[in-house]
Tab-separated table of C-alpha atoms in Angstrom:
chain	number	residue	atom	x	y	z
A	11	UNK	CA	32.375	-54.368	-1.924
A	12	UNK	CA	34.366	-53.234	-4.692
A	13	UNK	CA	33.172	-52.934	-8.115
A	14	UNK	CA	33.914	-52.492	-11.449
A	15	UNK	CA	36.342	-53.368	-14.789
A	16	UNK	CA	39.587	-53.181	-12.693
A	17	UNK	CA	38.376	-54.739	-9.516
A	18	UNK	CA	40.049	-58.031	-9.663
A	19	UNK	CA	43.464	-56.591	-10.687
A	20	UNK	CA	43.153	-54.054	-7.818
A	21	UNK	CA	41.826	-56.490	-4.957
A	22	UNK	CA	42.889	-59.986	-6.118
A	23	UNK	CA	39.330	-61.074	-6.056
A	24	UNK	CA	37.208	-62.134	-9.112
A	25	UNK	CA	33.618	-62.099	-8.994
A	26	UNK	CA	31.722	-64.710	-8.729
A	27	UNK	CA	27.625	-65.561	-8.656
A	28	UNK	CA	25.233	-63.094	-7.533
A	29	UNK	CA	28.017	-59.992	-7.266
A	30	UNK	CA	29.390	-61.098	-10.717
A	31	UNK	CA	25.580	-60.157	-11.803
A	32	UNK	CA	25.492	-57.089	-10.248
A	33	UNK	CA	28.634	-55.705	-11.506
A	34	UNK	CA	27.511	-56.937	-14.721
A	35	UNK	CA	24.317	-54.722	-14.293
A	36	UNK	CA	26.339	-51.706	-13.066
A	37	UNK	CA	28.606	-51.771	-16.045
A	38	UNK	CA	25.860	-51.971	-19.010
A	39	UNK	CA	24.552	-48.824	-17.967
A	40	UNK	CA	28.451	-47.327	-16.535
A	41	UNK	CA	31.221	-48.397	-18.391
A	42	UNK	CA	30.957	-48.276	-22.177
A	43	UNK	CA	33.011	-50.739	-24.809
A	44	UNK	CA	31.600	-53.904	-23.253
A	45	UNK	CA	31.504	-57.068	-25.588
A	46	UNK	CA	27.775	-58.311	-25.370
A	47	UNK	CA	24.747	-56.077	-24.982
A	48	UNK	CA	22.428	-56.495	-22.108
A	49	UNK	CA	25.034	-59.188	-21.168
A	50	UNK	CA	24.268	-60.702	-16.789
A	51	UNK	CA	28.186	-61.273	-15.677
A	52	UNK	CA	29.573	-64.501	-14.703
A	53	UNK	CA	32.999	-65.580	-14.588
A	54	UNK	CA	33.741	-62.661	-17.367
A	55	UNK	CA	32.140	-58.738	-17.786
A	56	UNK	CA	30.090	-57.668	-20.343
A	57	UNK	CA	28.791	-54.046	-20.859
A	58	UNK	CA	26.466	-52.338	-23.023
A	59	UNK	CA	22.652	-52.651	-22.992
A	60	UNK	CA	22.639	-52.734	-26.841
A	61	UNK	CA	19.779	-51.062	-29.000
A	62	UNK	CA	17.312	-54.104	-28.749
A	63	UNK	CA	14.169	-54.261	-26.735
A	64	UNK	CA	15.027	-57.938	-25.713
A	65	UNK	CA	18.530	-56.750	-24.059
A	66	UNK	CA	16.893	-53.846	-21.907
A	67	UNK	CA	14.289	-56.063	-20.787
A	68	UNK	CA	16.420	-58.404	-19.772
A	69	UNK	CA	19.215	-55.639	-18.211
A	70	UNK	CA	15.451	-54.169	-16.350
A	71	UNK	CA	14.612	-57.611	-14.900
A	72	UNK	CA	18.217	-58.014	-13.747
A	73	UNK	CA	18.151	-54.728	-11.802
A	74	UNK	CA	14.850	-55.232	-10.333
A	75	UNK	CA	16.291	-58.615	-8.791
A	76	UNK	CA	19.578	-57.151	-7.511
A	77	UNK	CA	18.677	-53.553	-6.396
A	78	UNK	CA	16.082	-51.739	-4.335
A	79	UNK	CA	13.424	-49.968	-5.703
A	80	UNK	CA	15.028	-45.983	-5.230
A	81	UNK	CA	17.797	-47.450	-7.069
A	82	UNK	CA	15.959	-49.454	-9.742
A	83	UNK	CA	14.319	-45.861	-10.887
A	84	UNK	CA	17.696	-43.828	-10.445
A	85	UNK	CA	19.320	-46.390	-13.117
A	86	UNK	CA	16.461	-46.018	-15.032
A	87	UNK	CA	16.554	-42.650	-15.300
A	88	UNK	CA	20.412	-42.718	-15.986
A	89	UNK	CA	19.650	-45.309	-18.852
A	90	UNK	CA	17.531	-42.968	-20.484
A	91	UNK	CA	19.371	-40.008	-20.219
A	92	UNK	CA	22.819	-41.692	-21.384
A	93	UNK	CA	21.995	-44.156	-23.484
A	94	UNK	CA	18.906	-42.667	-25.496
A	95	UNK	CA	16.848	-45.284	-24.603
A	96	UNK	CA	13.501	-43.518	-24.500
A	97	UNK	CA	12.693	-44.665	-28.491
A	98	UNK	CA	12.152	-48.287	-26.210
A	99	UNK	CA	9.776	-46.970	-24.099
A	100	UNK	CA	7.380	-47.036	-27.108
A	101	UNK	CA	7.620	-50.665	-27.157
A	102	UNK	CA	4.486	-52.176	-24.763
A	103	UNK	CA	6.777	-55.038	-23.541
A	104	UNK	CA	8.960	-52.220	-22.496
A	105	UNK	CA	6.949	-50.415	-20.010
A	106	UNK	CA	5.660	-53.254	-18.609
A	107	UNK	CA	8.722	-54.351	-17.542
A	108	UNK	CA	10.068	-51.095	-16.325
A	109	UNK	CA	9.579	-49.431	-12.670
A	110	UNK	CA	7.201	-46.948	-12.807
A	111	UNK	CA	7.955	-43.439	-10.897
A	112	UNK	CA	6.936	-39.753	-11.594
A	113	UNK	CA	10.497	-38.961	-13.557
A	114	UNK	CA	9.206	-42.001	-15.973
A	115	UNK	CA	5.643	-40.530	-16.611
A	116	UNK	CA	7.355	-36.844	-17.480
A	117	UNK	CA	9.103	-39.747	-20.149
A	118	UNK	CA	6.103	-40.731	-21.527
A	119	UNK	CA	3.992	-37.373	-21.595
A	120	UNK	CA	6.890	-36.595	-23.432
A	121	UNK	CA	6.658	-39.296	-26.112
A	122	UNK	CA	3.256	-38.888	-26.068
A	123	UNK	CA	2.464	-37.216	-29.559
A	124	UNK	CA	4.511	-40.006	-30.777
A	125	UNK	CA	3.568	-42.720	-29.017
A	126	UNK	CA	1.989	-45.454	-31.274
A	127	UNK	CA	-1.713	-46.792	-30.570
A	128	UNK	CA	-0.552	-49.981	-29.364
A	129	UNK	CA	1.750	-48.408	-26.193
A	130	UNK	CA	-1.296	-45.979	-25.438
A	131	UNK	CA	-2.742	-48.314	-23.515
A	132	UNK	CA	-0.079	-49.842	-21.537
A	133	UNK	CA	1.131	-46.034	-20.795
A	134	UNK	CA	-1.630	-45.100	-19.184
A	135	UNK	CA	-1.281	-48.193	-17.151
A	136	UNK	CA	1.905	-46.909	-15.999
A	137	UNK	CA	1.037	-43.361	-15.582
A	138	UNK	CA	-2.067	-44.248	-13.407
A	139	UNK	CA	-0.123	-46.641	-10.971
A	140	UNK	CA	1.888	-43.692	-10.361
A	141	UNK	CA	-1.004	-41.060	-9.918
A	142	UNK	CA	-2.854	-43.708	-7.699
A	143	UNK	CA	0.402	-44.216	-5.349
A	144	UNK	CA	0.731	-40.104	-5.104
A	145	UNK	CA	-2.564	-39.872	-4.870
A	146	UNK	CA	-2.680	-41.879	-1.357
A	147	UNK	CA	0.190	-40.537	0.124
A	148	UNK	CA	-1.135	-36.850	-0.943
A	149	UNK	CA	-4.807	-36.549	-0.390
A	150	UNK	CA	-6.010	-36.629	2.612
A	151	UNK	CA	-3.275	-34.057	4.296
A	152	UNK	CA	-4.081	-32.085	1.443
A	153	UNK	CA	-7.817	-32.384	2.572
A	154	UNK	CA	-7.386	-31.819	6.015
A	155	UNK	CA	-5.309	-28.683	5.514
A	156	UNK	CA	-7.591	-26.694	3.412
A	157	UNK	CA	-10.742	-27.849	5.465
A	158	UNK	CA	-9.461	-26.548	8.161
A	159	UNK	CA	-7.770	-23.057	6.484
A	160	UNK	CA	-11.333	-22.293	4.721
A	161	UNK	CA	-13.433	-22.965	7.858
A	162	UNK	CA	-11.247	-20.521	9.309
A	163	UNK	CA	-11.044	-18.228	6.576
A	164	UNK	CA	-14.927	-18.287	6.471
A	165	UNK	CA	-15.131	-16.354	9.518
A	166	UNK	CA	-17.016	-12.941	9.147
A	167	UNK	CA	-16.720	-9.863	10.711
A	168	UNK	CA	-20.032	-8.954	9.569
A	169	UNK	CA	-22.085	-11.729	9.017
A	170	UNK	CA	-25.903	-11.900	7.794
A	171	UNK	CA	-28.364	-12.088	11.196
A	172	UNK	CA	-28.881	-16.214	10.435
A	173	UNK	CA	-25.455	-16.541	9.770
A	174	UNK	CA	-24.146	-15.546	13.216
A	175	UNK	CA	-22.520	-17.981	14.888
A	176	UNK	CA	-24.053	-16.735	18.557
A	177	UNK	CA	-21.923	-19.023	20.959
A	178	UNK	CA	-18.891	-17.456	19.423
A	179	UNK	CA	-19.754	-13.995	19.145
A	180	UNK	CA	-20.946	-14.167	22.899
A	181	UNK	CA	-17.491	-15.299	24.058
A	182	UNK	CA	-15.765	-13.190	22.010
A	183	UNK	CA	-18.018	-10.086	23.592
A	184	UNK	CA	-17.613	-11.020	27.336
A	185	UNK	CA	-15.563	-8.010	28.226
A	186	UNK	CA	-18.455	-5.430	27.052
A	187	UNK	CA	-20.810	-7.015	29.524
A	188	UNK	CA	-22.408	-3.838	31.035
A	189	UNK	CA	-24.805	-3.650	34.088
A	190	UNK	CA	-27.841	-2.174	33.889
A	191	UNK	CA	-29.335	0.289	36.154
A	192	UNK	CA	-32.054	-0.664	38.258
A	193	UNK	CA	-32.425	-3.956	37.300
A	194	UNK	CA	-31.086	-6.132	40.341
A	195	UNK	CA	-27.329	-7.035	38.560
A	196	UNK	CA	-28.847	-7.440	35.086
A	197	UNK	CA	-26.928	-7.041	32.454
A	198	UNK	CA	-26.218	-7.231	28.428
A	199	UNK	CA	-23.544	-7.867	26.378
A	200	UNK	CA	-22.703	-5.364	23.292
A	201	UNK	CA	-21.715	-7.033	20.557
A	202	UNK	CA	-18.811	-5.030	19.401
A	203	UNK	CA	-17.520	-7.714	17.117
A	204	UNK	CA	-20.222	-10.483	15.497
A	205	UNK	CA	-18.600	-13.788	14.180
A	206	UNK	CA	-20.375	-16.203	11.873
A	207	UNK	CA	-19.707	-18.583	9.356
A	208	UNK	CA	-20.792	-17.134	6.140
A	209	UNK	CA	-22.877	-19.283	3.925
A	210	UNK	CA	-23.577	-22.827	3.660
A	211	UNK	CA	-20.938	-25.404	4.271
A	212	UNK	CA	-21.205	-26.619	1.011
A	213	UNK	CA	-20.878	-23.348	-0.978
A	214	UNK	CA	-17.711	-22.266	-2.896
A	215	UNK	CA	-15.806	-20.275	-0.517
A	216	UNK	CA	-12.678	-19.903	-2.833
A	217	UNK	CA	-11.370	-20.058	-5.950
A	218	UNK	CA	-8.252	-21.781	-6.962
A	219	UNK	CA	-6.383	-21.432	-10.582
A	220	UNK	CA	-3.201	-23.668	-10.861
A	221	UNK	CA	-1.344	-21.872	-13.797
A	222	UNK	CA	1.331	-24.675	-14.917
A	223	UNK	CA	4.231	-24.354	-16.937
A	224	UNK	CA	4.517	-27.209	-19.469
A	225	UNK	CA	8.005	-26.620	-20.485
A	226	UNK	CA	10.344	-30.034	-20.663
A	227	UNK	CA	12.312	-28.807	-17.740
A	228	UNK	CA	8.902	-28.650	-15.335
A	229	UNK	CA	7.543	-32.851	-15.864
A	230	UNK	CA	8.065	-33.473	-12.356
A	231	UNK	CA	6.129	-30.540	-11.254
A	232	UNK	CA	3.235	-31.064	-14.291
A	233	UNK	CA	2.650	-34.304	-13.033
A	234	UNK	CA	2.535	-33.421	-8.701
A	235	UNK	CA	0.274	-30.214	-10.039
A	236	UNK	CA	-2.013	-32.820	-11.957
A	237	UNK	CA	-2.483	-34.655	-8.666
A	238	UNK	CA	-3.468	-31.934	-6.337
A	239	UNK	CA	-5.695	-30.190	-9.227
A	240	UNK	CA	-7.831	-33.181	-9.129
A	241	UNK	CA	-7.988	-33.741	-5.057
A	242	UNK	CA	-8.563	-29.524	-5.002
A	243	UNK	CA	-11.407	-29.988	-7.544
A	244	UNK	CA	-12.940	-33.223	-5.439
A	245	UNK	CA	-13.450	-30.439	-2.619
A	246	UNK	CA	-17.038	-28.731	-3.154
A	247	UNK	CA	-15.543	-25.609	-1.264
A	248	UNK	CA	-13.547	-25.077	-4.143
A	249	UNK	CA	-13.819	-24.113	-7.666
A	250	UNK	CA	-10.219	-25.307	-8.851
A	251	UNK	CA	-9.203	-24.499	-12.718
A	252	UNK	CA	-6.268	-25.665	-14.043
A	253	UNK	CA	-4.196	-24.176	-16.546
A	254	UNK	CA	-1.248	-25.437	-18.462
A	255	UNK	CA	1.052	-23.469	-21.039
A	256	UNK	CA	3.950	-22.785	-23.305
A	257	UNK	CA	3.819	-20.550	-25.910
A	258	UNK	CA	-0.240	-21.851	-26.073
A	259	UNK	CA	-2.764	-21.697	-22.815
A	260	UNK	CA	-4.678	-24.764	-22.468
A	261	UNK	CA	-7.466	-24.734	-19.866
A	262	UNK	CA	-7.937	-28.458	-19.008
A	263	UNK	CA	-10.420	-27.661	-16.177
A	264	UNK	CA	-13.014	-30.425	-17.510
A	265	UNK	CA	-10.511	-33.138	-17.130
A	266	UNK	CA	-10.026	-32.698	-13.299
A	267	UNK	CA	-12.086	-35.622	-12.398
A	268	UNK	CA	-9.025	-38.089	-13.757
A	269	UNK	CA	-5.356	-36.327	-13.221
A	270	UNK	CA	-4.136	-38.977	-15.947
A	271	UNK	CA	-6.901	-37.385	-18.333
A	272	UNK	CA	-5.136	-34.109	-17.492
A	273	UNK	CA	-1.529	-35.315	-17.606
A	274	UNK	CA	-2.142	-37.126	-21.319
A	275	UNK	CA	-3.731	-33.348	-22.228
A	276	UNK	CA	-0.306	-32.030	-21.643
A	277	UNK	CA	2.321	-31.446	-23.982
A	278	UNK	CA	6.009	-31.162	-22.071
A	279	UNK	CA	8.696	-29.585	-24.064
A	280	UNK	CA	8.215	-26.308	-26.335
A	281	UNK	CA	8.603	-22.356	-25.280
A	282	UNK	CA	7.493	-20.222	-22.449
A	283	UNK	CA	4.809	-17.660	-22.332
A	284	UNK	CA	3.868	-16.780	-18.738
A	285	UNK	CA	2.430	-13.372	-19.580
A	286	UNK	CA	0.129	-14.970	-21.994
A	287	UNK	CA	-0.988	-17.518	-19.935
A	288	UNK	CA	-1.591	-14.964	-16.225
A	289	UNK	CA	-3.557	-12.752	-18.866
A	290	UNK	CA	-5.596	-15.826	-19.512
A	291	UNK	CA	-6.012	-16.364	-15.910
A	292	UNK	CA	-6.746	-12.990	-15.053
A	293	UNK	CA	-9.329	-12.967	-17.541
A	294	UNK	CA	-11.329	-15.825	-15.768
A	295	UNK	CA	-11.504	-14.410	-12.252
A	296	UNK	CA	-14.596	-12.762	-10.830
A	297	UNK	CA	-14.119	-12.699	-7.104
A	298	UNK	CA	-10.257	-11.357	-6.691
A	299	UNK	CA	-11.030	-11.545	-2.907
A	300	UNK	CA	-11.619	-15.094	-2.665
A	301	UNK	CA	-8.990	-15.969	-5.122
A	302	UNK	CA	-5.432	-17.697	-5.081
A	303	UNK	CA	-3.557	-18.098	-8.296
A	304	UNK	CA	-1.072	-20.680	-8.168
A	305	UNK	CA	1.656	-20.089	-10.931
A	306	UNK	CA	4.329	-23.075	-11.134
A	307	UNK	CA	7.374	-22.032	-13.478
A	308	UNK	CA	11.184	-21.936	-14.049
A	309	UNK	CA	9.663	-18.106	-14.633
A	310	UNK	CA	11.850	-18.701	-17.640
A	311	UNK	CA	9.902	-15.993	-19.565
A	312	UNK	CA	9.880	-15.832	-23.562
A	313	UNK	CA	6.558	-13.617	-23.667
A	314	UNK	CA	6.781	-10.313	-22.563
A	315	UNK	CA	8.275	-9.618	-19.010
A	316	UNK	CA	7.330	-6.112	-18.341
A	317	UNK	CA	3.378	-7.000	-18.972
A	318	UNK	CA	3.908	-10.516	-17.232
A	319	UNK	CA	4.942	-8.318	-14.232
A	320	UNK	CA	2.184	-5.822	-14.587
A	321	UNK	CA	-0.416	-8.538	-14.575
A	322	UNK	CA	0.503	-10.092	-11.082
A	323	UNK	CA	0.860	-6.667	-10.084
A	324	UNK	CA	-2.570	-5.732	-10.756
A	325	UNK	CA	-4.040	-9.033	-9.488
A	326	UNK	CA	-1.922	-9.008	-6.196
A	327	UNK	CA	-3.931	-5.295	-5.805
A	328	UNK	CA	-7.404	-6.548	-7.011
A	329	UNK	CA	-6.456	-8.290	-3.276
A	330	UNK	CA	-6.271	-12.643	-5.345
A	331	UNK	CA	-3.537	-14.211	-3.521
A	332	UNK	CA	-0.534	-14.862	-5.726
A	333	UNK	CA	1.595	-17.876	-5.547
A	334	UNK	CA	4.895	-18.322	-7.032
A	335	UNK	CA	6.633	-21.661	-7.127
A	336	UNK	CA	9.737	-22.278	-9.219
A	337	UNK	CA	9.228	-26.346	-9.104
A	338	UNK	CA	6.325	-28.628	-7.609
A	339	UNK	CA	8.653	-31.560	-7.350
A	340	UNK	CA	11.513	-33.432	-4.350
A	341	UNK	CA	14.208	-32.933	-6.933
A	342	UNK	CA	15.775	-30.332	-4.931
A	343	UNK	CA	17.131	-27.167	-6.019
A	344	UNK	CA	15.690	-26.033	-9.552
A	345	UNK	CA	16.963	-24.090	-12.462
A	346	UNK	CA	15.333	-20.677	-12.276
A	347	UNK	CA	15.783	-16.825	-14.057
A	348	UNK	CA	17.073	-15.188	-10.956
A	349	UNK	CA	16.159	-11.454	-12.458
A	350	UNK	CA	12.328	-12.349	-12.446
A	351	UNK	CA	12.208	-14.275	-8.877
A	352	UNK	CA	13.230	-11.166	-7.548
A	353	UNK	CA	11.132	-9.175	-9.651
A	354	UNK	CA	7.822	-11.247	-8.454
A	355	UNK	CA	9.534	-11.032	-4.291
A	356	UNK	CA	9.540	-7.259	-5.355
A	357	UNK	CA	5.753	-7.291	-5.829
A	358	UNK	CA	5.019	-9.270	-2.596
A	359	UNK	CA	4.801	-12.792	-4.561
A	360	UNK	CA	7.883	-14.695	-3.438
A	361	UNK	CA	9.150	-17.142	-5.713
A	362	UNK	CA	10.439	-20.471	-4.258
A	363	UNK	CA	10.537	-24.160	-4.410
A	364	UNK	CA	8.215	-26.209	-2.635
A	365	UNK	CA	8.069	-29.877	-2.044
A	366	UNK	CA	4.836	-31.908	-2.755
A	367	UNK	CA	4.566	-32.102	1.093
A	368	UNK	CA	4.723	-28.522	1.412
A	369	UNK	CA	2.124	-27.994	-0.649
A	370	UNK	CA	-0.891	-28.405	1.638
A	371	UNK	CA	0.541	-25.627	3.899
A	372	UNK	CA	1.544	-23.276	1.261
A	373	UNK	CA	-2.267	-23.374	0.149
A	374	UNK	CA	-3.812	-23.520	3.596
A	375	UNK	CA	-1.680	-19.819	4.010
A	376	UNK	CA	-2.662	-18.993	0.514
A	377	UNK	CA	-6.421	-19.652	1.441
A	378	UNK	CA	-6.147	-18.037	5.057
A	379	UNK	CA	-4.407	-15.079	3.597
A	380	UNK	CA	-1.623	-15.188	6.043
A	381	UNK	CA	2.409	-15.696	5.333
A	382	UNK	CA	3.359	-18.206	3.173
A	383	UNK	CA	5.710	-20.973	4.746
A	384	UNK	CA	8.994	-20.278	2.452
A	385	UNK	CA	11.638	-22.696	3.371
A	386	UNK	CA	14.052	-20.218	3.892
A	387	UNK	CA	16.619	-22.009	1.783
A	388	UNK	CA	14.957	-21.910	-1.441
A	389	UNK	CA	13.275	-18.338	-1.010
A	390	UNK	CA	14.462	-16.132	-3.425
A	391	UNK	CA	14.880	-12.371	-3.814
């Protein structure tokens, strides 16, 4: 199919019906200098979605009906960016009608300090269909990961007597199995190495800060970071605290219970201060052992580099587990200050993107203290 203003000249063919439609849709958002906003195509094009809420809603219902959903919320997108259409989003009738994705929440956390009472509501709507959806597709890999990496990271070398986990330790002994004299082919086992579990199950094993950078460029990753804050905090081997920042450190720990709490506590857009907020984070841990910071920037840094540096430094030696990841998000390759990626690879804390189904595995290495999986694409320095 060929589409577009010059289509019939080119090919002979007019439009007609149902393709007439989608042209029209195509060229609202496309092709500028058409006659009537919001206009549907019929035997004539119109272009333009207009500055009225009636128009979009109309030009949203049309591309609902004549496109798939991955499309519907690429056009969206597009509409926003190019036509300045976000003002509409304030408008109740407007979300309603619009399909709801995590590059439309980063939208409305956006417009949220502006946001008048009567959209509040219907924006949370939104926000939490979205969280919901990721929610299902997220948690229970997420779960099943880090159960497994901290029931093998609560292995002990040197476990308390009732902690020893005697089947285990038995097997793993079987080669010092000595004879002993006199005693008709009796024998014992020295147990050169003992292997337990440590506490009980339910105690906190480790301790989890998700530092997050709030800047505008980072929505995508603010919102995917909400989500697996909350399902890391739902897991009682865990004490998960989450941290978001921009030139200001906000600890919105409390609010884990709900990640739409937490994503409404945010405030995208602003400046960067990464050294303030690691001092922050450094100043909250008390077992550097059992701890993994997880810092998610565009390490775009307008604090203080050399002291942002010296911070992960000194916690990387304190023995925490330092993440670095440049975006939390399937938008592909991100933006990023090259100098300090390499900086942070320098220290031992490569910097890289990771995909929100990544994630799990990322902190199941984190947890286990092994390698982190870097897709070897988007490693850097």
């Amino acid at each position: 199919m060929v589409l577009g203003a010059d289509s019939a000249q080119s090919t002979g063919c007019t439009l007609t019906g149902r393709d007439a439609a989608m042209d029209g849709a195509l060229a609202a958002l496309y092709e500028s200098g058409g006659r009537q906003p919001g206009g549907r195509g019929g035997g004539g094009r119109s272009a333009g979605l207009g500055a009225s809420a009636p128009s979009v809603a109309r030009w949203l219902g049309d591309i609902r009906t004549y496109f798939p959903s991955s499309v519907v919320q690429v056009m969206q997108r597009d509409a926003i960016d190019r036509l300045g259409l976000s003002a509409l989003l304030l408008e109740p009738e407007m979300l309603e009608a619009v399909e709801a994705d995590v590059h439309l929440v980063g939208t409305l956390l956006s417009l949220n300090k502006v946001m008048p009472e009567t959209t509040k509501e219907t924006a949370r709507a939104v926000v939490r269909k979205v969280v919901e959806k990721l929610e299902s597709r997220l948690t229970t890999r997420t779960r099943a990961a880090l159960t497994g990496a901290l029931d093998r990271s609560a292995k002990v070398s040197r476990p308390r007597h009732h902690d020893i986990d005697w089947n285990r330790t038995i097997r793993a002994n079987l080669k010092n199995y000595l004879t002993l004299p006199g005693e008709d082919g009796a024998g014992t086992i020295v147990p050169e190495r003992l292997i337990g579990h440590g506490r009980a199950a339910q105690s906190v094993k480790k301790d989890v800060i998700l530092c997050i950078d709030q800047s505008g460029s980072m929505a995508a990753s603010v919102v995917y970071a909400s989500v697996f804050g909350a399902v890391l905090a739902s897991m009682r081997a865990l004490r998960t605290r989450l941290v978001v920042f921009d030139t200001a450190v906000v600890d919105l720990t409390d609010q884990l219970d709900d990640p739409v709490d937490v994503l409404f506590g945010t405030q995208l857009g602003g400046g960067t201060d990464i050294n303030r907020a690691l001092a922050y984070c450094q100043s909250r841990i008390t077992r550097p052992a059992d701890t993994v910071v997880v810092l998610i920037s565009d390490l775009y840094e307008g604090g203080i580099r050399n002291e942002m540096l010296k911070r992960v430094a000194a916690m990387k030696a304190s023995g925490v587990q330092f993440v670095t990841l440049l975006a939390l998000s399937d938008e592909g390759a991100p933006a990023y200050d090259r100098d300090h990626a390499t900086a942070l690879s320098a220290l031992g804390a490569p910097a890289f993107a990771c995909t929100p189904d990544l994630f799990p595995e990322v902190m199941a290495a984190a947890i286990e203290k092994r390698p982190l999986p870097v897709p070897d694409r988007e490693a850097h320095g």
